[in-house]
mmCIF file of C-alpha atoms in Angstrom:
data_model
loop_
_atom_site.group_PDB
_atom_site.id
_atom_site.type_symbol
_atom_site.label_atom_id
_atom_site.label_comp_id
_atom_site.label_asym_id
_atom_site.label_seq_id
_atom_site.Cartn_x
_atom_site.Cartn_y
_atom_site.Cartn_z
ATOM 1 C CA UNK A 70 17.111 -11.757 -19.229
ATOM 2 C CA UNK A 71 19.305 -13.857 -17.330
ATOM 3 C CA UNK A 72 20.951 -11.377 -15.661
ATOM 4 C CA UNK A 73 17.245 -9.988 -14.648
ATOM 5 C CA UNK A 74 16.712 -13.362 -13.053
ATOM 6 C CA UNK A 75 19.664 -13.875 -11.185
ATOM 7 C CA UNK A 76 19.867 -10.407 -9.777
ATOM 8 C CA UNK A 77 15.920 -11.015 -8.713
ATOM 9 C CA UNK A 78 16.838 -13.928 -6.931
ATOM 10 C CA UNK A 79 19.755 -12.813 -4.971
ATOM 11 C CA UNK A 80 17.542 -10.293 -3.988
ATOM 12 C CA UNK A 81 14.493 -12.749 -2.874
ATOM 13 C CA UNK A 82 17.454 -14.250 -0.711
ATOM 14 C CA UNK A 83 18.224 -10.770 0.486
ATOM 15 C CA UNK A 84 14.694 -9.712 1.576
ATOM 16 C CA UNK A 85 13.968 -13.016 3.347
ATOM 17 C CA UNK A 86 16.894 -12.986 5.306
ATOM 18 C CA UNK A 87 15.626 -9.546 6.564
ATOM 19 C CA UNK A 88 12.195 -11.292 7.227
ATOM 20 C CA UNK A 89 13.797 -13.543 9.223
ATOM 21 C CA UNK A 90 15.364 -11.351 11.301
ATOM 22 C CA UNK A 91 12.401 -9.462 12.119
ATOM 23 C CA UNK A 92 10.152 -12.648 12.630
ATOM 24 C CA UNK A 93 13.519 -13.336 15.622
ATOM 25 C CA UNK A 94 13.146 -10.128 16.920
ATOM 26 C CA UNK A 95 8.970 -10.503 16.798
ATOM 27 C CA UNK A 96 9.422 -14.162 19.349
ATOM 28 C CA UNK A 97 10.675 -11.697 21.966
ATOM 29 C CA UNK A 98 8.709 -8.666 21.649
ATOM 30 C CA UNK A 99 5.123 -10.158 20.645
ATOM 31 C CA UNK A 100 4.550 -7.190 18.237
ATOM 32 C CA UNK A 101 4.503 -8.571 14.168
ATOM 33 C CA UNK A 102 3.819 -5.038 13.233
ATOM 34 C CA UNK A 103 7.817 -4.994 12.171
ATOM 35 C CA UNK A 104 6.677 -7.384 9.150
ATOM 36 C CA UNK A 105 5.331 -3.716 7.641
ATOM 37 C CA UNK A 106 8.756 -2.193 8.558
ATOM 38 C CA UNK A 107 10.308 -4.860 6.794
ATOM 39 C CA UNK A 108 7.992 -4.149 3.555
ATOM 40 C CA UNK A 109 8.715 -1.454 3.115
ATOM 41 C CA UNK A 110 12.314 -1.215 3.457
ATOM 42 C CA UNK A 111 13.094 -4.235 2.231
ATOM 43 C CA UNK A 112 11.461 -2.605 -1.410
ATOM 44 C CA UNK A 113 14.299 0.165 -0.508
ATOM 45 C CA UNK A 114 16.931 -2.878 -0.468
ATOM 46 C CA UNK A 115 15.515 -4.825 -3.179
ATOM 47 C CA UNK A 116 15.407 -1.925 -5.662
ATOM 48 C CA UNK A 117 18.817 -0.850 -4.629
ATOM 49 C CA UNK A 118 20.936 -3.979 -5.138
ATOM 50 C CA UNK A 119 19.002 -4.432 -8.864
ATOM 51 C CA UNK A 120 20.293 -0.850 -9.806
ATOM 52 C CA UNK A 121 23.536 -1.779 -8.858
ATOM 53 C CA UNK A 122 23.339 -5.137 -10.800
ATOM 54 C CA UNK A 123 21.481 -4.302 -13.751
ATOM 55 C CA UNK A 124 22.952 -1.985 -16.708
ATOM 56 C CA UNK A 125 20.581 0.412 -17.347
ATOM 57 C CA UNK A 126 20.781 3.920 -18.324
ATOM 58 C CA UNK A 127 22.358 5.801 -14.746
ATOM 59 C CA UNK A 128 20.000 8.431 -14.857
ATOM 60 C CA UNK A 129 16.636 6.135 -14.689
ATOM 61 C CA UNK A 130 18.140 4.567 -12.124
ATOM 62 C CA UNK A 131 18.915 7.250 -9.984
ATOM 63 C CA UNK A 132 15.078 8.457 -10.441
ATOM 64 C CA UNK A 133 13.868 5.304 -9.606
ATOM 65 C CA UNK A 134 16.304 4.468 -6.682
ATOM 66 C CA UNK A 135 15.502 8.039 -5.398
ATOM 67 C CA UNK A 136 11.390 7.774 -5.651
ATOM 68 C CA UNK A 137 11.926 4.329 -4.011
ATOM 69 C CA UNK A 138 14.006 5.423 -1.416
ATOM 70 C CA UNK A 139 11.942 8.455 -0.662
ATOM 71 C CA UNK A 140 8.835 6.475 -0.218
ATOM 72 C CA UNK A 141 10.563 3.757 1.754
ATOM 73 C CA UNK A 142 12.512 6.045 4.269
ATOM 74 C CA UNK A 143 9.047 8.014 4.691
ATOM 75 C CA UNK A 144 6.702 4.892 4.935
ATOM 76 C CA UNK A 145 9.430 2.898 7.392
ATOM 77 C CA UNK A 146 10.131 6.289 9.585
ATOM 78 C CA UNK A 147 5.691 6.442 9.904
ATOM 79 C CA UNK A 148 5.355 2.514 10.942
ATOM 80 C CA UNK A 149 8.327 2.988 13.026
ATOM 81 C CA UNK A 150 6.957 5.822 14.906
ATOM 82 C CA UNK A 151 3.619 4.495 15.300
ATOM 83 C CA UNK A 152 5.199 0.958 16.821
ATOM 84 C CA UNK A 153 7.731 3.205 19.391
ATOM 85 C CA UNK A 154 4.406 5.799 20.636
ATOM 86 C CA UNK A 155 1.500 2.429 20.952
ATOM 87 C CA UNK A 156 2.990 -0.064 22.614
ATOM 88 C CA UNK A 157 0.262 -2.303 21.686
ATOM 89 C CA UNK A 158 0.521 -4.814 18.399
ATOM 90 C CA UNK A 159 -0.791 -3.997 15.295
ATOM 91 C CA UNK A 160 -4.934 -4.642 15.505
ATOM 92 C CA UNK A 161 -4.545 -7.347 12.358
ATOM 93 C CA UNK A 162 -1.805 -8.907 14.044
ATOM 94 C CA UNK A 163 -3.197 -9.206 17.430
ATOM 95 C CA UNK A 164 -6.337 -10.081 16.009
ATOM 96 C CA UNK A 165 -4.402 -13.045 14.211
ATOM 97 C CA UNK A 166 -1.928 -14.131 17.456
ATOM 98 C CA UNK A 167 -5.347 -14.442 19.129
ATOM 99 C CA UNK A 168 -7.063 -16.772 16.656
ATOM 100 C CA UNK A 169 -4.354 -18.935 16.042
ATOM 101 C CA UNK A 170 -3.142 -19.669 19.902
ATOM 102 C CA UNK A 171 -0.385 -21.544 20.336
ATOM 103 C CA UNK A 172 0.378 -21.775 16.477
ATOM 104 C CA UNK A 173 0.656 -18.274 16.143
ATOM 105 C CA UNK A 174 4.886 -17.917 16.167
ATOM 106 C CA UNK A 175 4.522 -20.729 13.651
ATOM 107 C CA UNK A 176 2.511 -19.355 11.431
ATOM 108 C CA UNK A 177 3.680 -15.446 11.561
ATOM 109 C CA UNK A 178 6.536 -17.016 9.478
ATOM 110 C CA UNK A 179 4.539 -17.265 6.719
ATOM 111 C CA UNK A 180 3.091 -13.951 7.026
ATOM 112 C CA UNK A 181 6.887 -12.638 7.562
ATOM 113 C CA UNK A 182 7.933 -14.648 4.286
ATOM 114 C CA UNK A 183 5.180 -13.703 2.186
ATOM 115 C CA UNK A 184 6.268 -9.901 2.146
ATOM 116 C CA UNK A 185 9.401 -10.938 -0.048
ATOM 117 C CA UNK A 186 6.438 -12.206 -2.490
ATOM 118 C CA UNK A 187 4.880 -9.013 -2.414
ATOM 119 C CA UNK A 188 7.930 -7.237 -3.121
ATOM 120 C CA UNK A 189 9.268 -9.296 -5.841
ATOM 121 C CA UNK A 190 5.290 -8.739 -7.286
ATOM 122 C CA UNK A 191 5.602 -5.359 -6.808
ATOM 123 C CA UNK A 192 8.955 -4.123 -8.398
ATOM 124 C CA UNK A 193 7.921 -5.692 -11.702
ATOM 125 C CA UNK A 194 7.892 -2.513 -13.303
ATOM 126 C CA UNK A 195 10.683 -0.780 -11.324
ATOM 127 C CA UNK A 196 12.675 -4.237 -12.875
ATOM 128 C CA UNK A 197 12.009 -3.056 -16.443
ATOM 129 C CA UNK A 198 12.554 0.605 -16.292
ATOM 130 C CA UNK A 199 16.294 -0.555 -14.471
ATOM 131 C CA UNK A 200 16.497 -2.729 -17.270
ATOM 132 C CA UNK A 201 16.510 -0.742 -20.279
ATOM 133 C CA UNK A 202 19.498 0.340 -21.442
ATOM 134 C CA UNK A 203 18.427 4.006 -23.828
ATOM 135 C CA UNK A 204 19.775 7.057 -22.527
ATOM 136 C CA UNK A 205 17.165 9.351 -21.661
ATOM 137 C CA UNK A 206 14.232 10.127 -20.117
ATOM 138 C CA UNK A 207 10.882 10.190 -22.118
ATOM 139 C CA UNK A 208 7.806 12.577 -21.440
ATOM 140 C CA UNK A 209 6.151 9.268 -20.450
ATOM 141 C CA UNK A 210 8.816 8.667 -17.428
ATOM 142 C CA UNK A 211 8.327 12.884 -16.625
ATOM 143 C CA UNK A 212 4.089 12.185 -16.256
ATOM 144 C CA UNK A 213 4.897 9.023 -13.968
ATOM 145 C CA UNK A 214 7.343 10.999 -11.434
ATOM 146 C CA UNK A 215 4.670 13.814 -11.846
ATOM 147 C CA UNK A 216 1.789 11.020 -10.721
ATOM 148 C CA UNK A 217 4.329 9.960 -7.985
ATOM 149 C CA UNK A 218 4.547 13.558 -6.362
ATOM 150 C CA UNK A 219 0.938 13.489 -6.410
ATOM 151 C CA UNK A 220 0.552 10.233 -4.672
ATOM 152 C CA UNK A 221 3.442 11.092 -2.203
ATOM 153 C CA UNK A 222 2.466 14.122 -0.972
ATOM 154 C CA UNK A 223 -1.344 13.130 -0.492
ATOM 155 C CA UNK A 224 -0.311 10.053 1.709
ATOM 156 C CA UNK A 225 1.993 12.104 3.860
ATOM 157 C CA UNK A 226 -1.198 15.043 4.270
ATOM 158 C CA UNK A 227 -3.832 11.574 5.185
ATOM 159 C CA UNK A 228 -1.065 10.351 7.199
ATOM 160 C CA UNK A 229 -0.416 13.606 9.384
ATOM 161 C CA UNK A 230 -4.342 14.376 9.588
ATOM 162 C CA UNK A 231 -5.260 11.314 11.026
ATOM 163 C CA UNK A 232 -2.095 11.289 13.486
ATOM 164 C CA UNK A 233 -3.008 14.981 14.413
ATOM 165 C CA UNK A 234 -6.451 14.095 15.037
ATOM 166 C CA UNK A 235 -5.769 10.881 17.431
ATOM 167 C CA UNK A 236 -3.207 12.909 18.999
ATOM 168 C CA UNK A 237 -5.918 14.776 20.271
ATOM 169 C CA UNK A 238 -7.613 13.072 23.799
ATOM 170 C CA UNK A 239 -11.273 14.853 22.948
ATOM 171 C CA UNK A 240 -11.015 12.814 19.827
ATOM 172 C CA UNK A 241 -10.784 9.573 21.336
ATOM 173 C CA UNK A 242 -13.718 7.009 19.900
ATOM 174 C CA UNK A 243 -14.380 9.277 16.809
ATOM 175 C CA UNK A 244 -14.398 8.970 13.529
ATOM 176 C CA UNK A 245 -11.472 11.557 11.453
ATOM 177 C CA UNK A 246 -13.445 12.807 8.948
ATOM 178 C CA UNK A 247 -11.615 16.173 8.223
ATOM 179 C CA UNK A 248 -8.804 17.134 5.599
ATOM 180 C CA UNK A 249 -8.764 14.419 2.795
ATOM 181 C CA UNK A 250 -10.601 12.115 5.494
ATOM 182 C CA UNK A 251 -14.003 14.320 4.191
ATOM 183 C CA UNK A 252 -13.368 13.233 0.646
ATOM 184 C CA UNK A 253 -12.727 9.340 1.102
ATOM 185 C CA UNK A 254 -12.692 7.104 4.061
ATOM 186 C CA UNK A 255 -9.098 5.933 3.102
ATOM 187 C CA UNK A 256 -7.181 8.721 1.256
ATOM 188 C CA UNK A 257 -3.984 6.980 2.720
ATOM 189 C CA UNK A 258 -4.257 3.847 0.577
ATOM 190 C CA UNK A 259 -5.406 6.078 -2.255
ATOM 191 C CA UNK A 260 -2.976 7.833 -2.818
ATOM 192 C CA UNK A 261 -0.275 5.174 -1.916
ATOM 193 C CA UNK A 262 -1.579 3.063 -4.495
ATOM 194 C CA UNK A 263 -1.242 6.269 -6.725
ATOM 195 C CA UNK A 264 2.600 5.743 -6.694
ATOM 196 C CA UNK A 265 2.058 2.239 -7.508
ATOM 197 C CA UNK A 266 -0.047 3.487 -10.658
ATOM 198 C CA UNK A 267 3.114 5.712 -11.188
ATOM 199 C CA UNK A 268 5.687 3.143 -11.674
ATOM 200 C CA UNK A 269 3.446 1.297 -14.321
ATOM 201 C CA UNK A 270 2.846 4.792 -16.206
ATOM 202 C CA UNK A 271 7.081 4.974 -15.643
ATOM 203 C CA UNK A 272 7.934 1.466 -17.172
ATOM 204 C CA UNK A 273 5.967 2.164 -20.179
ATOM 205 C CA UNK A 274 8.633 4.339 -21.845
ATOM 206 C CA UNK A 275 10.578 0.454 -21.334
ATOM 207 C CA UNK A 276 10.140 -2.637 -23.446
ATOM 208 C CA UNK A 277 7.717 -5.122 -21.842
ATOM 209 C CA UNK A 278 6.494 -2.007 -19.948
ATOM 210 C CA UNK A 279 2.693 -3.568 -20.373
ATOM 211 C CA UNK A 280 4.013 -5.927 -17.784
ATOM 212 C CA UNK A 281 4.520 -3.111 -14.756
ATOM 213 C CA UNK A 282 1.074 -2.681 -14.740
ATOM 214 C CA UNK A 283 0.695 -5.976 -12.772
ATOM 215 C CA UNK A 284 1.802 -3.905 -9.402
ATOM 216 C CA UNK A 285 -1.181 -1.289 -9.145
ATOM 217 C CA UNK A 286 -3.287 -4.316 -10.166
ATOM 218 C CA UNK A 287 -1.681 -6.308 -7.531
ATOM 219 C CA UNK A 288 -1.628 -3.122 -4.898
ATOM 220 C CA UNK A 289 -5.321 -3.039 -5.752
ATOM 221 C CA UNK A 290 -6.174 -6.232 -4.654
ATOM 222 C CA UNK A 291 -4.202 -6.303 -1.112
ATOM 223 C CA UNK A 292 -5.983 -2.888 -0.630
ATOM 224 C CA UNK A 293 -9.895 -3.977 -1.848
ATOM 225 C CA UNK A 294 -9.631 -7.800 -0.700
ATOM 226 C CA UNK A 295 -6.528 -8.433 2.224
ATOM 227 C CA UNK A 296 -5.310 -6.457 4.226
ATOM 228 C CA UNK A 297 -6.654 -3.093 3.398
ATOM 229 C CA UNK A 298 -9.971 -1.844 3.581
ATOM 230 C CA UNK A 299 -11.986 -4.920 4.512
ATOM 231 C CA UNK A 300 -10.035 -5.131 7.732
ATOM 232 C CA UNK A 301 -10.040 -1.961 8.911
ATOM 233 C CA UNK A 302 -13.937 -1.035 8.375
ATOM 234 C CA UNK A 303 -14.947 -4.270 9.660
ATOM 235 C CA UNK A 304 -12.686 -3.495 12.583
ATOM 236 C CA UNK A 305 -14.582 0.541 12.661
ATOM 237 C CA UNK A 306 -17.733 -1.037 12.488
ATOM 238 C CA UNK A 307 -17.132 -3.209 15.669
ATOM 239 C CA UNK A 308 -15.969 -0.536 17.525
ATOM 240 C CA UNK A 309 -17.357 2.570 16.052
ATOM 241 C CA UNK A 310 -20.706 1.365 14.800
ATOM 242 C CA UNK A 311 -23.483 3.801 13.847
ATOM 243 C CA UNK A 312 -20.980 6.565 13.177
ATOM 244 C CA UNK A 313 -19.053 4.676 10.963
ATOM 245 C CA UNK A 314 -22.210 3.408 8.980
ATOM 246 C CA UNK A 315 -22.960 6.836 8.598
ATOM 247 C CA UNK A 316 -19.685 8.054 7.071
ATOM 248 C CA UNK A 317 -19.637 5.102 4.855
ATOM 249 C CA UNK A 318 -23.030 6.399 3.545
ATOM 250 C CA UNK A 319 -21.412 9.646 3.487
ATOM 251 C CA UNK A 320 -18.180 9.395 2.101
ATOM 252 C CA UNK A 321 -16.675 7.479 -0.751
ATOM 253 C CA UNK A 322 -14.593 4.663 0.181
ATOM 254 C CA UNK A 323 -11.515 4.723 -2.148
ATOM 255 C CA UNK A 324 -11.378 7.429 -4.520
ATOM 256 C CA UNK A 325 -11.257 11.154 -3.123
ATOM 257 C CA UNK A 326 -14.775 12.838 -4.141
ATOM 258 C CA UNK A 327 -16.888 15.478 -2.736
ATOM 259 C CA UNK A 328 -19.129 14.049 -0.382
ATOM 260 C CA UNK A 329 -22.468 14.883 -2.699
ATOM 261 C CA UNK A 330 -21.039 13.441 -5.564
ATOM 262 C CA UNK A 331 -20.289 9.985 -3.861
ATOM 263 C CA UNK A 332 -24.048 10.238 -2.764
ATOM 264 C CA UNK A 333 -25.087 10.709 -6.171
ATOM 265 C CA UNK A 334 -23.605 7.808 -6.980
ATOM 266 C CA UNK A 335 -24.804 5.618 -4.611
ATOM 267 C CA UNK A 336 -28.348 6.933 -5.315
ATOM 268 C CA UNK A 337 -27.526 5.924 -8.695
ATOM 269 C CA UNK A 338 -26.499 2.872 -7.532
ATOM 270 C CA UNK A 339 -29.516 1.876 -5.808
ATOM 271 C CA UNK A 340 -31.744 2.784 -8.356
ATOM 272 C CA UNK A 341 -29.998 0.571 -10.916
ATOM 273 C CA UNK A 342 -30.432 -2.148 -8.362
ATOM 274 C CA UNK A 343 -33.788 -1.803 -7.963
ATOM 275 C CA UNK A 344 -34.087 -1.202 -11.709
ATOM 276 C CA UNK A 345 -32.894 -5.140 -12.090
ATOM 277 C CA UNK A 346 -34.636 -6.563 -9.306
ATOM 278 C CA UNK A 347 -37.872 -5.047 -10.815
ATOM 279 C CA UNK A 348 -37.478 -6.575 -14.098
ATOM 280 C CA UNK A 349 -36.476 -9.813 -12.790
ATOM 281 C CA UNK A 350 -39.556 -9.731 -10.469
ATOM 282 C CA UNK A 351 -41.618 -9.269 -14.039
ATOM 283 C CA UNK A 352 -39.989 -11.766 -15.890
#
């Protein structure tokens, strides 16, 4: 356990170092959309440098250092290429250097310092599959590399829809609601958290496994409550109004579904709502 620790912590002095750099490199350019870069990357870092100090069995490691490493170099190389072909910042960020003024170099260190948190959050399970020492690999590690394809290969699809269709000038203003984009308004964080779900259903096969399931929990919550969907259909809504109102009544906001089932549900929905409110009203 100690070794865990240590290892952990050189690696929290690691990934803020990088964050550092990167919040440098943001004072000249004005663009905190590297923070993302450094992410996801710095997951690809973090992960690498506890294989190498931890003893577990080689070939978990390689499975984990490769899934890592796949998603990373995929994720980075996407962020990377959207910062190079819009010049313009991130909407969060911008939205964020505009509301805090002159404070805002100030406090995008924070927001450059708190993706080592995330990180260190995030690899708890990825810690204890490196950890455990039986030679290997259980039916329970096959289903979670299965459950990562699945969640790999959907992101990239969301990912390359929506780029083809904003590549496109006649699309300019509308709402992507094609491919994946017809079965949930964010298939992209879907099916990234799917990974996320993967490495939990991974470190089970592990001692303490229970505990991995903290990162989908945790990958949950930045999607449903920070910096996921509540920012970027409030920020649809501004801009795209009545059409987006009418794919969110549409189209189910998280989990893929045909588009009549998610209106089933939200017919269901209602009715339960008005169910209560009824029998409050004759109480």
């Amino acid at each position: 356990m100690q070794t865990v620790i240590v290892a952990m912590a050189q690696g929290y002095l690691l990934l803020a170092g990088l964050q550092l750099l990167l919040w440098l490199v943001q004072l000249r350019t004005r663009d905190a959309s590297t923070a993302d870069i450094g992410w996801s990357a710095g997951m690809m870092l973090f992960v690498g440098w506890l294989a190498a100090e931890l003893d577990g069995y080689w070939l978990r490691e390689v499975m984990i250092v490769a899934m890592i490493s796949i998603w990373s170099v995929r994720l980075s190389s996407y962020l990377i290429a959207r910062v190079v072909q819009d010049s313009r910042e991130d909407s969060r960020y911008a939205r964020l250097r505009k509301y805090w003024g002159d404070g805002a170099e100030l406090n995008f260190i924070v927001v450059y310092q708190c993706q080592p948190l995330f990180n260190i959050i995030l690899s708890v399970p990825l810690v204890i599959a490196l950890s455990n020492t039986a030679a290997g690999i259980s039916p329970l590690e096959i289903l979670g590399v299965g459950i990562w394809l699945v969640g790999l290969v959907g992101e990239a699809a969301a990912d390359q829809q929506l780029n083809r269709f904003r590549s496109d000038p006649a699309n300019k203003g509308k709402i992507c609601s094609s491919g994946l984009w017809k079965y949930s308004r964010h298939p992209n964080f879907f099916f990234e958290w799917t990974m996320w779900l993967a490495y939990a259903v991974f470190a089970m096969a592990s001692p303490y496994g229970i505990y991995g399931w903290i990162a989908p929990a945790f990958m949950l919550f930045l999607l449903m409550k920070v910096t996921g969907i509540p920012v970027m259909e409030k920020h649809a809504l501004r801009h795209k109004g009545q059409a987006f109102r009418a794919y969110m009544r549409d189209t189910s906001f998280f989990v893929p579904m045909p588009p009549a089932w998610w209106q089933r549900l939200r017919q269901g929905s209602s009715d339960v709502r008005k169910a209560n409110v009824s029998t409050k009203s004759s109480g």
